[in-house]
Short mmCIF file of C-alpha atoms and ligand atoms in Angstrom, two decimals:
data_model
loop_
_atom_site.label_atom_id
_atom_site.label_comp_id
_atom_site.label_asym_id
_atom_site.label_seq_id
_atom_site.Cartn_x
_atom_site.Cartn_y
_atom_site.Cartn_z
CA MET G 26 47.44 -54.05 -15.31
CA GLU G 27 51.07 -54.98 -14.85
CA ASN G 28 52.82 -54.36 -11.59
CA THR G 29 56.46 -53.94 -12.45
CA SER G 30 58.89 -51.52 -10.85
CA PHE G 31 59.48 -47.90 -11.86
CA ALA G 32 62.99 -48.70 -12.99
CA LYS G 33 63.15 -45.61 -15.16
CA GLU G 34 62.70 -42.73 -12.79
CA THR G 35 61.54 -43.78 -9.39
CA ALA G 36 62.32 -46.42 -6.84
CA ALA G 37 60.64 -49.79 -7.24
CA VAL G 38 57.04 -49.73 -6.13
CA ASN G 39 55.71 -53.23 -5.82
CA THR G 40 53.41 -53.08 -2.85
CA GLU G 41 49.75 -53.20 -3.76
CA PHE G 42 47.34 -51.11 -1.81
CA LEU G 43 44.08 -52.36 -0.32
CA SER G 44 41.04 -50.20 -0.86
CA LEU G 45 38.65 -50.44 2.11
CA ASN G 46 35.07 -49.50 2.83
CA PRO G 47 35.68 -46.87 5.55
CA SER G 48 32.35 -47.63 7.28
CA THR G 49 32.95 -51.36 7.68
CA LEU G 50 36.66 -51.86 6.89
CA GLU G 51 35.60 -54.50 4.33
CA VAL G 52 38.33 -54.97 1.69
CA ILE G 53 37.06 -53.80 -1.69
CA GLY G 54 40.10 -54.76 -3.73
CA GLU G 55 43.78 -54.53 -4.37
CA VAL G 56 44.93 -51.44 -6.26
CA GLU G 57 47.75 -52.22 -8.65
CA ASN G 58 50.49 -49.84 -9.64
CA THR G 59 50.45 -49.18 -13.35
CA SER G 60 54.02 -49.80 -14.53
CA ALA G 61 56.19 -47.10 -16.05
CA ASP G 62 56.16 -48.94 -19.38
CA GLU G 63 52.38 -49.05 -19.33
CA ILE G 64 52.18 -45.33 -18.54
CA ASP G 65 54.54 -44.63 -21.46
CA ARG G 66 52.31 -46.70 -23.74
CA LYS G 67 49.15 -44.93 -22.56
CA ILE G 68 50.69 -41.50 -23.08
CA LYS G 69 51.75 -42.50 -26.60
CA ASN G 70 48.20 -43.60 -27.37
CA ALA G 71 46.82 -40.41 -25.81
CA LYS G 72 49.02 -38.34 -28.13
CA ILE G 73 47.76 -40.17 -31.19
CA ALA G 74 44.15 -39.93 -30.03
CA GLN G 75 44.57 -36.21 -29.29
CA LYS G 76 45.28 -35.43 -32.95
CA GLN G 77 41.99 -37.03 -34.00
CA TRP G 78 40.00 -35.68 -31.05
CA SER G 79 41.13 -32.08 -31.58
CA ALA G 80 40.49 -32.39 -35.32
CA ARG G 81 36.80 -32.95 -34.64
CA SER G 82 34.63 -29.86 -34.75
CA ASP G 83 33.86 -28.04 -31.54
CA ALA G 84 30.17 -28.84 -32.03
CA GLU G 85 30.96 -32.54 -32.29
CA ARG G 86 32.97 -32.57 -29.04
CA LYS G 87 30.18 -30.66 -27.34
CA GLU G 88 27.61 -33.21 -28.51
CA ILE G 89 29.72 -36.17 -27.37
CA LEU G 90 30.24 -34.62 -23.91
CA LEU G 91 26.52 -33.97 -23.54
CA LYS G 92 26.06 -37.69 -24.23
CA VAL G 93 28.61 -38.36 -21.46
CA ALA G 94 26.41 -36.30 -19.12
CA GLU G 95 23.41 -38.44 -20.10
CA ALA G 96 25.36 -41.65 -19.45
CA LEU G 97 26.43 -40.35 -16.03
CA GLN G 98 22.81 -39.50 -15.24
CA GLN G 99 21.60 -42.94 -16.29
CA ASN G 100 24.24 -44.64 -14.14
CA SER G 101 24.10 -42.22 -11.23
CA LYS G 102 22.45 -44.60 -8.76
CA HIS G 103 25.01 -47.33 -9.41
CA LEU G 104 27.91 -44.89 -9.20
CA ALA G 105 26.54 -43.25 -6.03
CA GLU G 106 26.47 -46.70 -4.41
CA TRP G 107 30.10 -47.15 -5.39
CA ILE G 108 31.04 -43.77 -3.90
CA THR G 109 29.34 -44.66 -0.62
CA ARG G 110 31.01 -48.06 -0.49
CA GLU G 111 34.52 -46.83 -1.16
CA GLN G 112 34.63 -43.14 -0.20
CA GLY G 113 32.17 -43.44 2.69
CA LYS G 114 29.90 -40.44 2.24
CA PRO G 115 26.23 -41.34 2.73
CA LEU G 116 23.80 -41.86 -0.11
CA SER G 117 21.47 -39.36 1.56
CA GLY G 118 21.87 -35.67 2.36
CA PRO G 119 24.68 -33.85 0.57
CA GLY G 120 26.34 -37.23 -0.02
CA SER G 121 27.01 -39.53 -2.94
CA ASN G 122 23.75 -38.99 -4.86
CA PHE G 123 24.51 -35.27 -4.52
CA GLU G 124 28.08 -35.92 -5.79
CA MET G 125 26.66 -37.71 -8.84
CA GLN G 126 24.29 -34.83 -9.62
CA ALA G 127 27.32 -32.54 -9.43
CA CYS G 128 29.16 -34.85 -11.87
CA VAL G 129 26.28 -34.49 -14.32
CA GLY G 130 26.09 -30.68 -13.90
CA TRP G 131 29.85 -30.18 -14.16
CA THR G 132 29.77 -32.19 -17.39
CA GLN G 133 26.82 -30.35 -18.93
CA VAL G 134 28.12 -26.85 -18.20
CA PRO G 135 31.65 -27.06 -19.69
CA ALA G 136 30.12 -28.98 -22.60
CA SER G 137 27.69 -26.11 -23.22
CA LEU G 138 29.94 -23.09 -22.73
CA ASP G 139 31.68 -21.49 -25.69
CA LEU G 140 35.13 -20.01 -25.99
CA PRO G 141 35.12 -18.51 -29.46
CA GLU G 142 38.00 -16.75 -31.24
CA GLU G 143 38.32 -13.10 -30.32
CA VAL G 144 39.53 -10.06 -32.27
CA VAL G 145 41.71 -8.47 -29.61
CA PHE G 146 42.96 -5.56 -31.73
CA GLU G 147 42.04 -4.00 -35.02
CA ASP G 148 42.91 -0.73 -36.76
CA ASP G 149 43.71 0.37 -40.33
CA THR G 150 47.04 -1.40 -40.30
CA ARG G 151 46.42 -4.76 -38.62
CA LYS G 152 44.01 -7.26 -37.13
CA ASP G 153 44.92 -9.63 -34.27
CA ILE G 154 42.79 -12.67 -33.58
CA LEU G 155 43.15 -14.73 -30.40
CA TYR G 156 42.41 -18.46 -30.73
CA ARG G 157 42.40 -21.06 -27.97
CA LYS G 158 44.25 -24.23 -28.91
CA PRO G 159 44.39 -27.51 -26.97
CA ILE G 160 47.56 -28.17 -25.01
CA GLY G 161 47.90 -31.89 -25.73
CA VAL G 162 47.86 -34.63 -23.10
CA VAL G 163 46.56 -33.60 -19.67
CA ALA G 164 47.46 -35.49 -16.48
CA ALA G 165 44.60 -35.33 -13.96
CA ILE G 166 45.48 -36.12 -10.33
CA ALA G 167 42.31 -36.54 -8.31
CA PRO G 168 41.93 -36.84 -4.53
CA TRP G 169 39.79 -39.14 -2.36
CA ASN G 170 37.34 -36.66 -0.80
CA TRP G 171 35.07 -36.03 -3.82
CA PRO G 172 36.71 -38.59 -6.06
CA LEU G 173 34.27 -38.64 -8.96
CA MET G 174 33.23 -34.99 -8.91
CA ILE G 175 36.78 -33.60 -8.80
CA ALA G 176 37.90 -36.03 -11.54
CA ILE G 177 35.04 -34.66 -13.65
CA TRP G 178 36.18 -31.06 -12.95
CA GLN G 179 39.57 -32.02 -14.38
CA ILE G 180 38.51 -34.26 -17.25
CA ILE G 181 35.56 -32.54 -18.91
CA PRO G 182 36.95 -29.02 -19.58
CA SER G 183 40.17 -30.63 -20.85
CA LEU G 184 38.28 -32.83 -23.29
CA ARG G 185 35.96 -30.01 -24.32
CA MET G 186 38.93 -27.96 -25.48
CA GLY G 187 40.43 -30.83 -27.51
CA ASN G 188 42.96 -32.35 -25.11
CA THR G 189 43.15 -36.00 -24.18
CA VAL G 190 43.39 -36.99 -20.51
CA ILE G 191 45.15 -39.55 -18.35
CA LEU G 192 43.61 -39.70 -14.90
CA LYS G 193 45.20 -41.01 -11.73
CA PRO G 194 42.60 -41.43 -9.01
CA SER G 195 43.70 -41.51 -5.40
CA GLU G 196 44.67 -45.02 -4.35
CA TYR G 197 41.92 -44.79 -1.70
CA THR G 198 39.10 -44.35 -4.22
CA THR G 199 40.29 -46.23 -7.29
CA PHE G 200 37.46 -48.70 -7.81
CA SER G 201 34.59 -46.20 -7.74
CA THR G 202 36.54 -44.02 -10.18
CA LEU G 203 37.17 -46.95 -12.52
CA GLU G 204 33.41 -47.62 -12.56
CA MET G 205 32.78 -44.01 -13.63
CA ILE G 206 35.49 -44.15 -16.30
CA LYS G 207 33.82 -47.26 -17.75
CA VAL G 208 30.59 -45.27 -18.09
CA ILE G 209 32.30 -42.25 -19.67
CA ASN G 210 34.31 -44.43 -22.04
CA SER G 211 31.16 -46.14 -23.27
CA VAL G 212 30.58 -42.80 -25.06
CA LEU G 213 34.09 -41.46 -25.84
CA PRO G 214 36.36 -42.60 -28.67
CA GLU G 215 39.24 -44.89 -27.69
CA ASN G 216 42.19 -43.46 -25.76
CA VAL G 217 40.69 -39.99 -25.34
CA LEU G 218 40.38 -40.72 -21.62
CA GLN G 219 42.62 -43.30 -19.92
CA VAL G 220 43.39 -44.21 -16.31
CA VAL G 221 46.51 -45.22 -14.43
CA THR G 222 46.24 -46.54 -10.89
CA GLY G 223 48.36 -46.91 -7.80
CA ARG G 224 50.17 -44.88 -5.21
CA GLY G 225 51.59 -41.39 -5.34
CA GLU G 226 54.67 -42.64 -7.19
CA VAL G 227 52.49 -43.42 -10.18
CA GLY G 228 51.22 -39.83 -10.09
CA SER G 229 54.77 -38.59 -9.78
CA TYR G 230 55.92 -40.53 -12.85
CA LEU G 231 52.90 -39.35 -14.82
CA THR G 232 53.16 -35.66 -13.94
CA GLY G 233 56.91 -35.53 -14.68
CA HIS G 234 56.58 -37.32 -18.02
CA PRO G 235 58.07 -35.35 -20.93
CA GLU G 236 54.94 -35.74 -23.05
CA ILE G 237 52.52 -34.28 -20.47
CA GLY G 238 51.52 -30.72 -21.37
CA LYS G 239 49.25 -29.84 -18.46
CA VAL G 240 48.63 -31.12 -14.95
CA MET G 241 45.33 -30.63 -13.16
CA PHE G 242 45.98 -31.36 -9.49
CA THR G 243 43.79 -31.34 -6.39
CA GLY G 244 45.29 -32.40 -3.07
CA SER G 245 47.68 -31.22 -0.37
CA ILE G 246 50.14 -28.32 -0.48
CA ALA G 247 53.00 -30.79 0.10
CA THR G 248 52.11 -32.84 -2.97
CA GLY G 249 51.27 -29.70 -4.94
CA LYS G 250 54.88 -28.59 -4.42
CA LYS G 251 56.09 -31.95 -5.78
CA VAL G 252 53.94 -31.41 -8.86
CA ILE G 253 55.57 -27.99 -9.30
CA GLU G 254 59.02 -29.62 -9.02
CA ALA G 255 58.04 -32.26 -11.58
CA SER G 256 56.96 -29.51 -13.98
CA ALA G 257 60.52 -28.23 -14.05
CA LYS G 258 61.26 -31.31 -16.19
CA ASN G 259 58.49 -30.97 -18.77
CA MET G 260 57.37 -27.35 -18.26
CA ALA G 261 53.82 -28.64 -17.99
CA ARG G 262 51.26 -25.95 -17.33
CA LEU G 263 49.63 -26.37 -13.93
CA THR G 264 46.29 -25.88 -12.26
CA LEU G 265 46.79 -26.54 -8.55
CA GLU G 266 44.00 -26.70 -6.01
CA CYS G 267 45.82 -27.39 -2.77
CA GLY G 268 43.05 -27.10 -0.20
CA GLY G 269 42.29 -24.44 2.32
CA ASN G 270 41.86 -23.57 5.94
CA ASP G 271 38.80 -21.43 5.31
CA ALA G 272 37.78 -18.90 7.93
CA GLY G 273 34.23 -17.72 8.56
CA ILE G 274 33.40 -14.50 10.39
CA ILE G 275 30.01 -14.05 12.01
CA LEU G 276 29.21 -10.36 12.24
CA PRO G 277 27.89 -9.17 15.63
CA GLY G 278 24.21 -9.78 16.30
CA LEU G 279 23.51 -12.23 13.44
CA ASP G 280 20.01 -13.76 13.45
CA LEU G 281 21.24 -17.36 13.73
CA SER G 282 17.88 -19.00 13.11
CA LYS G 283 18.10 -18.12 9.40
CA HIS G 284 21.64 -19.40 8.95
CA ILE G 285 22.27 -22.37 11.18
CA GLU G 286 21.68 -25.06 8.54
CA ASN G 287 24.04 -23.38 6.03
CA LEU G 288 26.59 -22.81 8.76
CA PHE G 289 26.47 -26.49 9.76
CA TRP G 290 26.87 -27.85 6.24
CA GLY G 291 29.43 -25.17 5.39
CA ALA G 292 31.62 -26.73 8.06
CA PHE G 293 30.64 -30.39 7.95
CA LEU G 294 29.88 -31.17 4.31
CA ASN G 295 31.47 -34.57 3.62
CA MET G 296 32.49 -34.76 7.30
CA GLY G 297 34.60 -31.64 6.77
CA GLN G 298 36.72 -33.42 4.16
CA THR G 299 36.16 -30.72 1.59
CA CYS G 300 38.74 -28.25 0.33
CA ALA G 301 36.37 -25.32 0.71
CA CYS G 302 34.73 -26.21 4.03
CA LEU G 303 34.52 -23.72 6.86
CA LYS G 304 37.43 -24.77 9.11
CA ARG G 305 37.74 -21.86 11.59
CA LEU G 306 34.81 -19.83 12.86
CA TYR G 307 35.34 -16.33 14.33
CA VAL G 308 32.51 -15.11 16.56
CA HIS G 309 32.08 -11.88 18.52
CA GLU G 310 32.57 -12.52 22.24
CA ASN G 311 29.02 -11.31 23.00
CA ASP G 312 27.52 -13.86 20.58
CA TYR G 313 29.77 -16.78 21.47
CA GLU G 314 27.40 -18.64 23.84
CA ASN G 315 24.47 -18.31 21.41
CA VAL G 316 26.47 -19.57 18.44
CA VAL G 317 27.86 -22.53 20.39
CA LYS G 318 24.38 -23.45 21.62
CA ALA G 319 22.72 -23.11 18.21
CA LEU G 320 25.40 -25.19 16.47
CA SER G 321 25.41 -27.82 19.24
CA ASP G 322 21.61 -28.15 19.15
CA TYR G 323 21.60 -28.48 15.37
CA SER G 324 24.51 -30.98 15.35
CA ALA G 325 22.86 -33.20 17.96
CA ASN G 326 20.13 -34.14 15.50
CA ILE G 327 22.25 -35.13 12.51
CA PRO G 328 22.56 -38.92 12.24
CA MET G 329 26.00 -40.45 11.58
CA GLY G 330 26.70 -44.03 10.54
CA ASN G 331 27.21 -46.34 7.57
CA GLY G 332 26.29 -44.26 4.53
CA ALA G 333 24.56 -47.20 2.87
CA ASP G 334 21.77 -46.76 5.44
CA GLU G 335 19.65 -43.97 3.99
CA ASN G 336 18.80 -42.66 7.46
CA ASN G 337 22.36 -41.40 7.89
CA VAL G 338 23.59 -38.10 6.46
CA LEU G 339 27.03 -38.13 8.07
CA GLY G 340 29.52 -40.94 7.51
CA PRO G 341 33.07 -41.95 8.36
CA ILE G 342 36.42 -40.32 7.68
CA GLN G 343 37.61 -41.69 4.36
CA ASN G 344 40.87 -43.33 5.40
CA LYS G 345 43.14 -44.22 8.30
CA MET G 346 45.77 -41.60 7.39
CA GLN G 347 43.15 -38.84 7.67
CA PHE G 348 41.55 -40.39 10.77
CA ASP G 349 44.93 -40.41 12.55
CA LYS G 350 45.66 -36.85 11.46
CA ILE G 351 42.38 -35.53 12.92
CA GLN G 352 42.82 -37.60 16.08
CA ASP G 353 46.30 -36.12 16.52
CA LEU G 354 44.91 -32.58 16.26
CA LEU G 355 42.17 -33.42 18.77
CA ASN G 356 44.76 -34.84 21.20
CA ASP G 357 46.86 -31.71 20.82
CA ALA G 358 43.83 -29.52 21.56
CA GLU G 359 43.00 -31.58 24.64
CA ASN G 360 46.61 -31.40 25.90
CA ASN G 361 46.48 -27.62 25.51
CA ASN G 362 43.30 -27.15 27.58
CA ALA G 363 40.86 -26.59 24.74
CA ASP G 364 37.17 -26.73 25.68
CA PHE G 365 35.28 -29.56 24.04
CA LEU G 366 32.05 -27.61 23.64
CA PHE G 367 30.10 -30.34 21.89
CA LYS G 368 30.76 -33.93 20.89
CA GLY G 369 28.17 -35.79 18.80
CA GLN G 370 27.25 -39.46 18.93
CA LYS G 371 29.68 -41.88 17.33
CA PRO G 372 28.14 -45.02 15.81
CA ASP G 373 28.96 -48.21 17.65
CA GLN G 374 30.61 -50.07 14.78
CA ASP G 375 33.95 -50.57 13.04
CA GLY G 376 34.96 -47.84 10.67
CA TYR G 377 36.80 -44.55 10.80
CA PHE G 378 34.12 -42.53 12.60
CA ILE G 379 34.85 -39.26 14.38
CA PRO G 380 31.86 -37.45 15.90
CA ILE G 381 31.02 -33.83 15.13
CA THR G 382 33.17 -31.86 17.58
CA LEU G 383 33.03 -28.14 18.46
CA ILE G 384 36.11 -26.75 20.16
CA GLY G 385 36.59 -23.55 22.17
CA ASN G 386 39.33 -21.85 24.19
CA VAL G 387 41.62 -21.94 21.18
CA ASP G 388 43.04 -19.17 19.05
CA ASN G 389 45.39 -18.57 16.14
CA GLY G 390 48.58 -20.30 17.21
CA SER G 391 46.68 -23.46 18.28
CA ARG G 392 47.33 -26.35 15.88
CA ILE G 393 43.60 -27.07 15.48
CA VAL G 394 43.16 -23.50 14.20
CA ASP G 395 46.33 -23.12 12.15
CA GLU G 396 46.31 -26.51 10.42
CA GLU G 397 43.71 -27.72 7.94
CA GLN G 398 41.94 -30.39 10.03
CA PHE G 399 39.92 -31.73 7.07
CA GLY G 400 37.48 -33.42 9.42
CA PRO G 401 34.26 -32.95 11.40
CA VAL G 402 35.87 -30.63 13.92
CA LEU G 403 35.25 -26.89 14.15
CA PRO G 404 37.26 -24.51 16.33
CA ILE G 405 35.18 -21.49 17.38
CA ILE G 406 37.30 -18.46 18.20
CA LYS G 407 36.14 -15.32 20.04
CA TYR G 408 36.93 -11.87 18.68
CA LYS G 409 36.52 -8.42 20.20
CA THR G 410 36.67 -6.21 17.08
CA LEU G 411 36.11 -6.87 13.39
CA GLU G 412 39.65 -5.66 12.63
CA ASP G 413 40.89 -8.39 14.95
CA ALA G 414 38.66 -11.01 13.25
CA VAL G 415 39.84 -10.04 9.75
CA GLU G 416 43.49 -10.09 10.82
CA LYS G 417 43.11 -13.57 12.32
CA ALA G 418 41.15 -14.87 9.33
CA ASN G 419 43.93 -13.69 7.00
CA ASP G 420 46.65 -15.10 9.25
CA SER G 421 47.04 -18.32 7.24
CA GLU G 422 49.19 -19.65 4.43
CA ASN G 423 45.96 -20.81 2.76
CA GLY G 424 43.50 -18.68 0.84
CA LEU G 425 40.96 -20.87 -0.90
CA GLY G 426 37.62 -19.70 0.49
CA ALA G 427 36.22 -17.63 3.34
CA SER G 428 32.80 -16.51 4.45
CA VAL G 429 31.08 -13.61 6.16
CA TRP G 430 27.76 -14.07 7.92
CA GLY G 431 25.69 -10.96 8.47
CA ASP G 432 22.21 -9.52 8.22
CA GLU G 433 23.52 -6.22 6.79
CA LEU G 434 24.70 -6.98 3.26
CA GLU G 435 26.75 -3.81 2.86
CA GLU G 436 28.66 -4.45 6.07
CA ALA G 437 29.24 -8.09 5.06
CA GLN G 438 30.56 -7.01 1.64
CA LYS G 439 32.96 -4.55 3.28
CA ILE G 440 34.45 -7.35 5.36
CA ALA G 441 34.44 -9.76 2.39
CA ALA G 442 36.58 -7.28 0.43
CA GLN G 443 39.27 -7.48 3.14
CA LEU G 444 39.58 -11.28 3.21
CA GLU G 445 42.47 -12.94 1.35
CA ALA G 446 40.80 -15.78 -0.53
CA GLY G 447 39.88 -16.92 -4.02
CA THR G 448 36.18 -16.84 -3.10
CA VAL G 449 34.41 -15.13 -0.22
CA TRP G 450 30.85 -16.32 0.32
CA ILE G 451 28.27 -14.24 2.14
CA ASN G 452 25.77 -16.18 4.28
CA GLN G 453 26.87 -19.47 2.74
CA HIS G 454 30.14 -21.38 2.52
CA GLY G 455 31.58 -23.61 -0.19
CA ALA G 456 28.68 -22.85 -2.53
CA ILE G 457 30.55 -23.55 -5.75
CA ASN G 458 28.89 -23.30 -9.14
CA PRO G 459 30.03 -24.70 -12.52
CA PHE G 460 29.66 -21.28 -14.19
CA VAL G 461 31.71 -19.40 -11.57
CA PRO G 462 35.54 -19.45 -11.53
CA PHE G 463 37.00 -21.19 -8.49
CA GLY G 464 40.62 -21.11 -7.36
CA GLY G 465 42.86 -20.21 -4.47
CA ALA G 466 44.98 -17.33 -3.24
CA LYS G 467 48.29 -17.82 -1.40
CA LYS G 468 49.36 -21.48 -0.99
CA SER G 469 45.91 -22.80 -1.86
CA GLY G 470 47.21 -23.05 -5.39
CA TYR G 471 47.06 -21.28 -8.68
CA GLY G 472 44.92 -21.31 -11.78
CA VAL G 473 41.15 -21.45 -11.78
CA GLU G 474 38.59 -24.10 -12.60
CA PHE G 475 34.97 -23.78 -13.79
CA GLY G 476 33.24 -21.47 -16.20
CA VAL G 477 34.87 -19.94 -19.25
CA GLU G 478 38.00 -19.20 -17.18
CA GLY G 479 38.28 -22.92 -16.50
CA LEU G 480 38.12 -23.66 -20.23
CA LYS G 481 40.85 -21.11 -20.92
CA ALA G 482 43.07 -22.88 -18.38
CA VAL G 483 43.27 -26.01 -20.52
CA THR G 484 44.25 -24.18 -23.68
CA ILE G 485 47.19 -22.34 -25.16
CA PRO G 486 46.36 -18.86 -26.43
CA LYS G 487 47.42 -18.49 -30.06
CA VAL G 488 47.36 -15.19 -31.91
CA ILE G 489 47.18 -14.80 -35.66
CA SER G 490 48.24 -11.29 -36.57
CA ILE G 491 47.31 -9.99 -40.04
CA LYS G 492 48.89 -6.97 -41.71
CA LYS G 493 46.34 -4.96 -43.63
P1 NDP F 6 47.81 -35.88 -1.52
O1 NDP F 6 48.04 -34.49 -1.96
O2 NDP F 6 49.03 -36.73 -1.30
O3 NDP F 6 46.90 -36.65 -2.60
C1 NDP F 6 46.21 -36.04 -3.67
C2 NDP F 6 46.47 -36.81 -4.96
O4 NDP F 6 47.85 -36.70 -5.32
C3 NDP F 6 46.20 -38.32 -4.85
O5 NDP F 6 45.70 -38.82 -6.07
C4 NDP F 6 47.59 -38.86 -4.62
O6 NDP F 6 47.70 -40.22 -4.93
C5 NDP F 6 48.40 -38.01 -5.57
N1 NDP F 6 49.83 -37.97 -5.34
C6 NDP F 6 50.51 -38.29 -4.21
N2 NDP F 6 51.84 -38.05 -4.38
C7 NDP F 6 52.00 -37.58 -5.65
C8 NDP F 6 53.10 -37.13 -6.42
N3 NDP F 6 54.34 -37.12 -5.92
N4 NDP F 6 52.89 -36.68 -7.67
C9 NDP F 6 51.63 -36.65 -8.19
N5 NDP F 6 50.55 -37.08 -7.51
C10 NDP F 6 50.71 -37.53 -6.27
O7 NDP F 6 46.92 -35.83 -0.24
P2 NDP F 6 46.70 -36.92 0.91
O8 NDP F 6 45.79 -37.96 0.41
O9 NDP F 6 48.03 -37.37 1.44
O10 NDP F 6 45.98 -36.02 2.02
C11 NDP F 6 46.77 -35.16 2.84
C12 NDP F 6 46.04 -33.88 3.14
O11 NDP F 6 45.81 -33.16 1.93
C13 NDP F 6 44.67 -34.06 3.75
O12 NDP F 6 44.77 -34.24 5.12
C14 NDP F 6 44.01 -32.76 3.38
O13 NDP F 6 44.40 -31.78 4.31
C15 NDP F 6 44.61 -32.42 2.03
N6 NDP F 6 43.73 -32.81 0.91
C16 NDP F 6 43.12 -31.81 0.23
C17 NDP F 6 42.25 -32.12 -0.79
C18 NDP F 6 41.55 -31.04 -1.55
O14 NDP F 6 40.40 -31.21 -1.93
N7 NDP F 6 42.23 -29.94 -1.83
C19 NDP F 6 41.93 -33.49 -1.16
C20 NDP F 6 42.68 -34.48 -0.42
C21 NDP F 6 43.54 -34.11 0.59
P3 NDP F 6 47.55 -41.28 -3.75
O15 NDP F 6 46.28 -40.94 -3.00
O16 NDP F 6 47.43 -42.56 -4.49
O17 NDP F 6 48.78 -41.12 -2.90
#
């Protein structure tokens, strides 16, 4: 890949980026910036390939994508090792082998679903048929937390519906993504799926390109807004998943013994670096001590360390930027007299490790509660009444997910109905499913992924209206 400057639209970007193993700080490689000329060339090839790809029958595309799923399955061990090396999540537990199984599932399901034409109106005078047409070239901007799985969420539905895709992985997780793209491209025709690499500027050039018809973005609200600005140039359609600051409410008197494992992983999946992790927990004041004790006891037994060691199920923070951000929030909590209710063991080695940390004596208005910490830190906030808990849970600019934990289903559903979020889980958190639409309310983004709704999002509706 060339490394020339972005003379056309952006400032020169010549500094390469080093991808590191976050457990050991070993250098994996130098990530090059794809040049603007190279991006132009790739988009031109993607446009040509899109004509041929969309001309294939739906059944043919389905069959090819099911073969992609098989290839991912066959290479899942190798790719999981790459994820662990570069992203950091452990091989074991809900880690990189789990991420690879999700990649396989999220390929099989969109490949298998159907979105047939639909007669939306018919009477004696006319018949109106709704068809779903591909948009063209899709730019996929993937983040570093679930680098392969989220890239798959963006790529596979787009391809299924006849688009071609240009993916930009996060600079932090480029090499593992390139390994996966090699596997996928061993099945796909040429130029149906291409990759550009480098820093955010590369993503910026790609998303603002006049020939891009759709952007699938997962990342921060700040960058999501830049993608919206870029779309003013090309009017690209957008699906934006901009993270969350998900609240969980434990209803009074919950039998914790049944829920503690789900509660733990709801908050600490991927060391909390998950868009739909539980990031604020609201607990009735009478239950507070019990919840803190149960979560502390459970957390004390979860081993953290280099994810390549299969004994570990918790790993490092993925990168220094995120490590510093979490550390800053912890310092702020400490300076504002927060209680450090529990602090887990931190492995004695290099790497961006932050122990599981439970924090009390904080409330809405504390930075650790109001800001998405995206790390293994959980503020636990007391409430007196459920009205108070709901109000505090909704007091956020985010609205991706939320959860209610209760033994009485009807009561839990009543509270779930009042929460402002794209998904409210009951007695689980972050339990996404490839058949079930997933998207955010408020500043968590717009558009949905997964299921038939996710397929619709990468198409243009086209009506043919016939006079009778
Ligand atoms: P970003 O939003 O900057 O990164 C997400 C993706 O966008 C990356 O591929 C990034 O590339 C790319 N990108 C960066 N700038 C642009 C641009 N101008 N145009 C198009 N694409 C661009 O997130 P950060 O990595 O900076 O993380 C910041 C915070 O965002 C985290 O602390 C967390 O709170 C949240 N986050 C949420 C995620 C989610 O799942 N919703 C995932 C990751 C982060 P590159 O990495 O090369 O800069």
